[in-house]
Backbone as ProteinMPNN parsed JSONL, in Angstrom:
{"seq_chain_A": "MPIARRFTGKTDELMAAAKFLGGRREGEAGMGGLSLVFETLPHILVQIVFYDRDEEFPARAIVLFDANATKLIDFESLAVLATIFIRDLVNR", "coords_chain_A": {"N_chain_A": [[30.713, 13.81, -26.099], [29.036, 14.035, -22.987], [30.398, 14.486, -20.635], [33.049, 15.383, -21.227], [32.31, 17.694, -22.686], [31.033, 19.354, -20.627], [32.955, 19.627, -18.575], [35.178, 20.601, -19.748], [38.181, 22.405, -19.372], [37.536, 22.668, -16.732], [38.469, 21.176, -14.434], [38.473, 21.409, -11.593], [35.837, 21.663, -11.066], [34.89, 19.219, -11.87], [36.21, 17.544, -10.112], [34.732, 18.384, -7.667], [32.205, 17.716, -8.321], [32.509, 14.884, -8.477], [33.411, 14.281, -5.965], [31.105, 14.928, -4.515], [29.402, 12.932, -5.386], [30.443, 10.717, -4.339], [32.748, 9.906, -5.399], [36.292, 9.042, -5.886], [39.692, 9.946, -6.255], [41.443, 7.723, -7.997], [43.082, 4.892, -9.42], [44.427, 4.271, -12.785], [45.546, 6.74, -15.227], [47.09, 7.782, -16.876], [49.43, 10.033, -18.591], [48.733, 13.326, -17.836], [46.132, 12.885, -17.299], [43.008, 12.498, -15.481], [41.843, 10.24, -12.997], [38.85, 8.898, -11.782], [37.047, 7.178, -9.465], [34.032, 5.475, -8.813], [31.51, 3.927, -6.786], [28.798, 2.98, -8.021], [26.67, 1.139, -7.736], [26.266, -1.41, -5.222], [29.334, -3.27, -5.29], [29.702, -2.579, -7.941], [31.827, -0.971, -9.656], [32.587, 2.165, -11.344], [34.923, 3.745, -13.413], [35.972, 6.91, -14.365], [38.029, 8.226, -16.848], [39.51, 11.206, -17.516], [40.606, 13.511, -19.759], [41.787, 16.635, -20.135], [41.386, 19.411, -22.428], [44.003, 20.348, -24.625], [46.646, 22.08, -26.378], [46.627, 20.603, -28.72], [44.665, 18.643, -28.867], [41.147, 17.872, -28.25], [39.052, 17.928, -25.178], [38.456, 14.816, -23.429], [36.475, 12.087, -22.312], [36.536, 9.022, -20.858], [34.507, 6.199, -19.997], [34.478, 3.595, -17.857], [33.641, 0.254, -16.728], [33.875, -1.98, -14.063], [35.459, -4.959, -14.726], [33.967, -7.209, -13.824], [31.303, -6.501, -13.678], [29.372, -7.171, -15.592], [28.736, -9.723, -14.696], [27.286, -9.373, -12.562], [25.103, -7.766, -13.181], [22.84, -7.261, -16.018], [23.781, -6.307, -19.395], [22.254, -4.37, -20.617], [20.967, -3.048, -18.405], [23.337, -2.037, -17.21], [23.916, -0.16, -19.107], [21.823, 1.727, -18.802], [22.291, 2.406, -16.136], [24.752, 3.734, -16.533], [23.999, 5.962, -18.167], [22.239, 7.294, -16.338], [24.054, 7.901, -14.351], [26.065, 9.518, -15.634], [24.509, 11.694, -16.391], [23.69, 12.66, -13.858], [26.323, 13.381, -12.861], [27.086, 15.427, -14.672], [25.085, 17.349, -14.372], [25.567, 18.245, -11.898]], "CA_chain_A": [[30.363, 13.116, -24.826], [28.649, 15.118, -22.078], [31.328, 14.778, -19.473], [34.057, 16.275, -21.738], [31.776, 19.111, -22.965], [30.598, 20.041, -19.357], [34.008, 19.865, -17.758], [36.522, 21.115, -20.382], [38.751, 23.596, -18.647], [37.052, 22.944, -15.343], [38.74, 19.983, -13.613], [38.086, 21.642, -10.287], [34.362, 21.402, -10.973], [34.704, 17.756, -12.038], [36.446, 17.058, -8.733], [33.822, 18.663, -6.712], [30.967, 16.961, -8.624], [32.865, 13.591, -8.264], [33.282, 14.048, -4.538], [29.642, 14.979, -4.052], [28.715, 11.637, -5.705], [31.186, 9.59, -3.636], [33.952, 9.489, -6.268], [37.586, 9.35, -5.316], [40.8, 9.966, -7.198], [42.078, 6.489, -7.91], [43.346, 4.273, -10.793], [45.425, 4.707, -13.86], [44.962, 7.708, -16.108], [48.085, 8.132, -18.101], [50.038, 11.402, -18.588], [47.816, 14.444, -17.921], [44.703, 12.516, -17.147], [42.403, 12.44, -14.143], [41.128, 9.074, -12.909], [38.053, 8.96, -10.709], [36.436, 5.759, -9.318], [32.836, 5.543, -8.177], [30.762, 2.672, -6.558], [27.516, 3.229, -8.382], [25.816, 0.272, -6.967], [27.208, -2.29, -4.458], [30.162, -4.114, -6.069], [29.768, -2.307, -9.314], [32.706, 0.191, -9.898], [32.864, 2.84, -12.569], [35.917, 4.638, -13.495], [35.98, 7.903, -15.427], [39.352, 8.844, -17.061], [39.246, 12.547, -18.091], [41.833, 14.326, -20.251], [41.304, 18.077, -20.526], [41.916, 19.805, -23.736], [45.322, 21.093, -24.604], [46.828, 22.697, -27.675], [46.477, 19.698, -29.93], [43.443, 17.737, -28.703], [40.012, 18.378, -27.444], [38.935, 17.158, -23.988], [37.659, 13.578, -23.754], [36.318, 11.238, -21.069], [36.25, 7.519, -20.904], [33.664, 5.624, -18.823], [34.865, 2.168, -17.797], [32.909, -0.386, -15.794], [34.661, -3.082, -13.607], [35.346, -6.366, -15.537], [33.025, -8.213, -13.149], [29.96, -5.813, -13.7], [28.417, -8.002, -16.345], [28.505, -10.826, -13.949], [26.379, -8.898, -11.531], [23.989, -7.108, -13.807], [22.919, -7.356, -17.48], [24.375, -5.122, -20.181], [21.225, -3.329, -20.676], [20.868, -2.306, -17.206], [24.624, -1.139, -17.137], [23.816, 1.102, -20.047], [20.88, 2.68, -18.118], [23.066, 2.971, -15.023], [25.745, 4.782, -17.01], [23.235, 7.092, -18.587], [21.797, 8.103, -15.106], [25.23, 8.356, -13.551], [26.606, 10.597, -16.172], [23.49, 12.753, -16.139], [23.871, 13.227, -12.447], [27.618, 13.995, -12.697], [27.122, 16.486, -15.561], [24.205, 18.207, -13.749], [25.964, 18.576, -10.419]], "C_chain_A": [[30.108, 14.222, -23.766], [29.621, 15.388, -21.066], [32.416, 15.756, -19.997], [33.489, 17.697, -22.124], [31.542, 19.904, -21.651], [31.922, 20.395, -18.652], [35.386, 20.341, -18.411], [36.948, 22.447, -19.653], [38.242, 23.816, -17.248], [37.172, 21.621, -14.557], [38.382, 20.087, -12.091], [36.618, 21.247, -10.032], [34.122, 19.982, -10.99], [35.035, 17.098, -10.742], [35.436, 17.162, -7.826], [32.609, 17.907, -6.985], [31.32, 15.398, -8.269], [32.766, 13.332, -6.737], [31.865, 14.06, -3.95], [28.904, 13.641, -4.379], [29.473, 10.46, -5.173], [32.348, 9.221, -4.305], [35.266, 9.655, -5.529], [38.707, 9.261, -6.32], [41.483, 8.696, -6.997], [42.144, 5.955, -9.321], [44.319, 4.926, -11.65], [44.897, 5.748, -14.747], [45.803, 8.046, -17.23], [48.548, 9.674, -17.866], [48.958, 12.474, -18.81], [46.366, 14.106, -17.782], [44.369, 12.598, -15.673], [41.734, 11.137, -14.038], [40.219, 9.134, -11.646], [37.244, 7.644, -10.723], [35.216, 5.996, -8.47], [32.202, 4.152, -7.958], [29.359, 3.142, -6.84], [26.43, 2.47, -7.812], [26.823, -0.748, -6.229], [27.978, -3.211, -5.308], [30.19, -3.85, -7.535], [30.468, -0.834, -9.345], [32.651, 0.797, -11.355], [34.002, 3.785, -12.487], [35.749, 5.513, -14.646], [37.53, 8.319, -15.625], [39.125, 10.018, -17.986], [40.639, 13.092, -18.519], [41.285, 15.63, -20.695], [41.864, 18.448, -21.783], [43.228, 20.489, -23.475], [45.439, 21.687, -26.038], [46.461, 21.943, -29.034], [45.277, 19.006, -29.886], [42.351, 18.298, -27.837], [39.917, 17.48, -26.217], [38.209, 15.853, -24.369], [37.617, 12.88, -22.424], [35.919, 9.863, -21.534], [35.558, 7.003, -19.798], [34.017, 4.176, -18.902], [34.161, 1.501, -16.575], [34.012, -1.478, -15.383], [34.524, -4.275, -14.472], [34.253, -7.242, -15.065], [31.548, -7.63, -13.297], [29.001, -6.67, -14.419], [28.054, -9.315, -15.679], [27.403, -10.654, -12.917], [25.007, -8.288, -12.001], [24.101, -7.188, -15.255], [23.397, -6.127, -18.177], [23.435, -4.039, -20.336], [20.97, -2.385, -19.547], [22.188, -1.456, -16.871], [24.494, 0.033, -18.127], [22.96, 2.153, -19.507], [21.659, 3.305, -16.914], [24.056, 4.051, -15.377], [25.027, 6.035, -17.478], [22.777, 8.015, -17.419], [23.001, 8.747, -14.403], [25.91, 9.593, -14.243], [25.781, 11.784, -16.263], [23.707, 13.33, -14.808], [25.167, 13.943, -12.292], [27.688, 15.393, -13.507], [26.254, 17.649, -14.968], [24.519, 18.769, -12.49], [26.512, 19.938, -10.352]], "O_chain_A": [[30.856, 15.195, -23.669], [29.686, 16.534, -20.619], [32.698, 16.781, -19.376], [34.133, 18.723, -21.901], [31.867, 21.091, -21.628], [31.971, 21.507, -18.126], [36.449, 20.45, -17.799], [36.178, 23.375, -19.405], [38.421, 24.867, -16.633], [36.19, 21.039, -14.096], [38.06, 19.106, -11.42], [36.232, 20.643, -9.031], [33.271, 19.487, -10.252], [34.309, 16.221, -10.273], [35.152, 16.174, -7.15], [31.962, 17.451, -6.043], [30.421, 14.705, -7.793], [32.162, 12.362, -6.278], [31.519, 13.311, -3.037], [27.922, 13.287, -3.726], [29.176, 9.317, -5.52], [32.995, 8.263, -3.881], [35.295, 10.416, -4.561], [38.585, 8.445, -7.233], [42.086, 8.506, -5.941], [41.465, 6.399, -10.247], [44.939, 5.942, -11.337], [43.707, 5.633, -15.043], [45.404, 8.492, -18.306], [48.022, 10.388, -17.013], [48.339, 12.512, -19.874], [45.482, 14.904, -18.093], [45.214, 12.734, -14.788], [41.008, 10.84, -14.986], [40.726, 9.389, -10.553], [36.842, 7.107, -11.755], [35.336, 6.679, -7.453], [32.326, 3.283, -8.822], [28.741, 3.689, -5.927], [25.388, 3.008, -7.436], [27.994, -0.883, -6.585], [27.341, -3.951, -6.059], [30.612, -4.696, -8.324], [29.873, 0.221, -9.126], [32.665, 0.099, -12.369], [34.056, 4.585, -11.553], [35.443, 5.074, -15.755], [38.197, 8.703, -14.664], [38.616, 9.862, -19.096], [41.621, 13.115, -17.777], [40.403, 15.696, -21.552], [42.82, 17.804, -22.215], [43.539, 21.061, -22.43], [44.459, 21.771, -26.779], [46.114, 22.453, -30.099], [44.789, 18.735, -30.983], [42.557, 19.047, -26.883], [40.561, 16.433, -26.15], [37.505, 15.746, -25.373], [38.487, 13.007, -21.563], [35.112, 9.634, -22.435], [35.934, 7.302, -18.664], [33.858, 3.573, -19.963], [34.091, 2.111, -15.508], [34.894, -1.834, -16.165], [33.41, -4.539, -14.924], [33.657, -7.967, -15.862], [30.621, -8.385, -13.002], [27.896, -6.9, -13.926], [27.098, -9.96, -16.11], [26.724, -11.585, -12.484], [23.986, -8.315, -11.314], [25.207, -7.192, -15.795], [23.414, -5.034, -17.61], [23.792, -2.869, -20.195], [20.792, -1.175, -19.686], [22.116, -0.348, -16.339], [24.997, 1.124, -17.86], [23.239, 3.34, -19.674], [21.677, 4.52, -16.716], [24.209, 5.074, -14.709], [25.493, 7.127, -17.154], [22.884, 9.241, -17.462], [22.984, 9.892, -13.951], [26.277, 10.562, -13.579], [26.334, 12.882, -16.214], [23.908, 14.542, -14.723], [25.199, 15.006, -11.673], [28.281, 16.362, -13.032], [26.657, 18.809, -15.058], [23.845, 19.68, -12.008], [26.888, 20.4, -9.274]]}, "name": "protein", "num_of_chains": 1, "seq": "MPIARRFTGKTDELMAAAKFLGGRREGEAGMGGLSLVFETLPHILVQIVFYDRDEEFPARAIVLFDANATKLIDFESLAVLATIFIRDLVNR"}
């Protein structure tokens, strides 16, 4: 996943990129995780849960849409939105 590859060992850079794109630290991430929430379009929230690498596991990132997102926009458009959003985050 591009987010994990780009930000492995660079959580400060991830936080800076998130802040630039209007993200905020919010939500549940679990132990050792970082949760960031973005309003990509009005009323469409995206959450990224990022776990940096450690001795046992590689870094990973999970991208989640608000449960109501598919009521506001079709699935194919959400996929395009996710692609554009991830590209912007990774290239920041």
